[in-house]
Short mmCIF file of C-alpha atoms in Angstrom, two decimals:
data_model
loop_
_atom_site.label_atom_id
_atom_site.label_comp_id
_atom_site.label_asym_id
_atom_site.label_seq_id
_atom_site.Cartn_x
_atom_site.Cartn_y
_atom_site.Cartn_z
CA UNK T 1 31.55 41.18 -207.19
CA UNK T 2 32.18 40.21 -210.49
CA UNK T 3 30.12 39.32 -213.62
CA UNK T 4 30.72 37.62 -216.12
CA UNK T 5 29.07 40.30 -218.74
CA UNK T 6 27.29 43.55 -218.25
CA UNK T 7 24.26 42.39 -220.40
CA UNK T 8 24.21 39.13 -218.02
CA UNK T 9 24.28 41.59 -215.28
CA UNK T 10 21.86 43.82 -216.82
CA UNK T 11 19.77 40.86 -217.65
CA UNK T 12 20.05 39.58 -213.68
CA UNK T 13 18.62 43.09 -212.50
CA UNK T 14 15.72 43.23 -215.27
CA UNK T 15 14.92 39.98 -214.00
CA UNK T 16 14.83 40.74 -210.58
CA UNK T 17 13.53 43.79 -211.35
CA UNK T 18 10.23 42.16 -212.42
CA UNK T 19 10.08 39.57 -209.81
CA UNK T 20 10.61 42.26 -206.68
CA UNK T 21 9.35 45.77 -208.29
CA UNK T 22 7.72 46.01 -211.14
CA UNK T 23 6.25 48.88 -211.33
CA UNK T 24 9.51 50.68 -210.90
CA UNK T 25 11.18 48.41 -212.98
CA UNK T 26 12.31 51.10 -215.33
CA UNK T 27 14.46 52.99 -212.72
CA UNK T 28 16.73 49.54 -212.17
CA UNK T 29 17.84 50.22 -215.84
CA UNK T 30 18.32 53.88 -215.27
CA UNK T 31 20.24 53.62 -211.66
CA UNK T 32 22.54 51.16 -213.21
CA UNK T 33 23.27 53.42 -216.30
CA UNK T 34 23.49 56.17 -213.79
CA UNK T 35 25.88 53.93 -211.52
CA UNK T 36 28.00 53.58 -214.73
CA UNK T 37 28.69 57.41 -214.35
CA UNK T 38 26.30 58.49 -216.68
CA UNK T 39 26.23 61.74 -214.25
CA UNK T 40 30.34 62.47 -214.70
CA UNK T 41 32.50 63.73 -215.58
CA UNK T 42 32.48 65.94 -212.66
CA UNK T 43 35.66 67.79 -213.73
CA UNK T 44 34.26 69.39 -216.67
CA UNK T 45 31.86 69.00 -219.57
CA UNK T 46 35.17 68.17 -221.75
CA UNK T 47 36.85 65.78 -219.67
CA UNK T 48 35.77 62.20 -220.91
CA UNK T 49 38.12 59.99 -219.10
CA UNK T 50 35.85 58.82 -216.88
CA UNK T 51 34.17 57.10 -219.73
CA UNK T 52 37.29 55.31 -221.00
CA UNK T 53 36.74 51.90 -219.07
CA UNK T 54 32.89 52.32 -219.65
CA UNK T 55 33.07 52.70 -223.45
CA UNK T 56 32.56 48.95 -224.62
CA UNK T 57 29.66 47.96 -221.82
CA UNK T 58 27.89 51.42 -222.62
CA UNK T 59 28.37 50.55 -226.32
CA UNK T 60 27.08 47.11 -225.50
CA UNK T 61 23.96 48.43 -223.39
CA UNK T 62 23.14 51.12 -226.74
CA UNK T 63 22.81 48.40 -228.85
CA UNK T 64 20.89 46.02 -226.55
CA UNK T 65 18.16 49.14 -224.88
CA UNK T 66 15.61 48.39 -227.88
CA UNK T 67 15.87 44.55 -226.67
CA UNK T 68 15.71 45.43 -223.02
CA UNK T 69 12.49 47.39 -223.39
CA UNK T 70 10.67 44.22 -225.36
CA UNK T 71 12.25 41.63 -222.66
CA UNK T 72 10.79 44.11 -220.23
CA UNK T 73 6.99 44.81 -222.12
CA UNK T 74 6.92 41.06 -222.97
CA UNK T 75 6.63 40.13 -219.00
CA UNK T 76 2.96 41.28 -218.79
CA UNK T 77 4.34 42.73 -215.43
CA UNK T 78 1.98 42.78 -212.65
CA UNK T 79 0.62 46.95 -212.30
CA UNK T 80 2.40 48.17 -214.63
CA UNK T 81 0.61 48.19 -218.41
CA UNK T 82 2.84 47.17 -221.34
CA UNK T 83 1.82 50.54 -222.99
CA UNK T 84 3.65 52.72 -219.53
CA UNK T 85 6.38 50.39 -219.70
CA UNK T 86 6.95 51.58 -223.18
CA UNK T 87 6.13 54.91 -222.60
CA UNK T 88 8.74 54.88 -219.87
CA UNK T 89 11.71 53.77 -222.19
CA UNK T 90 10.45 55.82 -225.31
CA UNK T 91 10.25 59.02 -223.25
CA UNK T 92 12.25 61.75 -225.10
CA UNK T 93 13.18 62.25 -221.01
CA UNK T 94 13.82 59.15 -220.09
CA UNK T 95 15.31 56.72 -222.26
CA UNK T 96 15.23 58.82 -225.53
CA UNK T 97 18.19 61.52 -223.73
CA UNK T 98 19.67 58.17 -221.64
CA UNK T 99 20.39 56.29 -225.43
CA UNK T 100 21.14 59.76 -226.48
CA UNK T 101 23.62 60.46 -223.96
CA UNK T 102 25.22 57.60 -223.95
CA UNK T 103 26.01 57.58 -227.71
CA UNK T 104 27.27 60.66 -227.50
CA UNK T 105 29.59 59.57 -224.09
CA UNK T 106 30.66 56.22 -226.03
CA UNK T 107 31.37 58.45 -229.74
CA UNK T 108 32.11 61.79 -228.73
CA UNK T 109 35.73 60.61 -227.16
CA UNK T 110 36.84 60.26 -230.75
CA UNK T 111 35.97 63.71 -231.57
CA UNK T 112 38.00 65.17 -229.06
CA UNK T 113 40.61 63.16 -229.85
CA UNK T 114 40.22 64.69 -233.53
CA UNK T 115 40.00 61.73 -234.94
CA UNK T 116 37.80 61.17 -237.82
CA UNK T 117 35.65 57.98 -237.75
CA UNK T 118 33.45 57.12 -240.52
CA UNK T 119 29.88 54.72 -239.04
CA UNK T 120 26.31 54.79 -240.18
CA UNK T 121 23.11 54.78 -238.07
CA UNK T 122 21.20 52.22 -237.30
CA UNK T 123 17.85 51.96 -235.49
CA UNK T 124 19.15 55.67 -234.37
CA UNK T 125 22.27 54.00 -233.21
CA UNK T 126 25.73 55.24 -234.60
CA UNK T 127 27.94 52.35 -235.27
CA UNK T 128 31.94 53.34 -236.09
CA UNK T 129 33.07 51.24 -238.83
#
């Protein structure tokens, strides 16, 4: 199946998300960063391949999380308080090591590479320039 964007897909599963589950609406965002092999490389702590074809939706996802979580608290979902929601996605182990990890995944590649990128950080983001 194929979408036309992974924030339109993203978007799509937020949405239903809140409609069928909110109260574990949080795990839909982390099973589909998971599904994007957040949990590989299984060769080796080293080999980054597996991220190659992942690097620009990950990137994408990084910069949209802070925008996911206020789509997500501004839904005044049904049992689930605003305040868990965001305690959910600002949990050092939740979505704190998930944005974590997946700057590292998308910016590390260039390091092992040896390649020396120059970017600056924003909203805890690192953005090559």
């Amino acid at each position: 199946m194929l979408h036309p964007s992974m924030l339109q897909m993203l978007k799509e599963l937020l949405e239903e998300g809140v409609r069928k589950d909110p109260k574990n609406m949080g795990q839909v965002l982390v099973s589909l960063l998971k599904d994007l092999a957040l949990l590989k490389p299984q060769h080796g702590e080293d080999d980054l391949t597996t991220f190659v074809e992942y690097r620009h939706p990950l990137y994408q996802v990084v910069k949209q999380l802070d925008t996911i979580k206020a789509f997500i608290a501004s839904k005044g979902l049904d049992g689930a308080t605003t305040s868990e929601i965001n305690d959910f996605f600002s949990s050092e182990f939740k979505a704190g090591l998930i944005k974590e990890r997946l700057e590292m995944l998308i910016f590390n590649n260039n390091i092992k590479m040896g390649k020396k990128r120059i970017g600056v950080y924003v909203s805890n983001v690192y953005y090559v320039i």
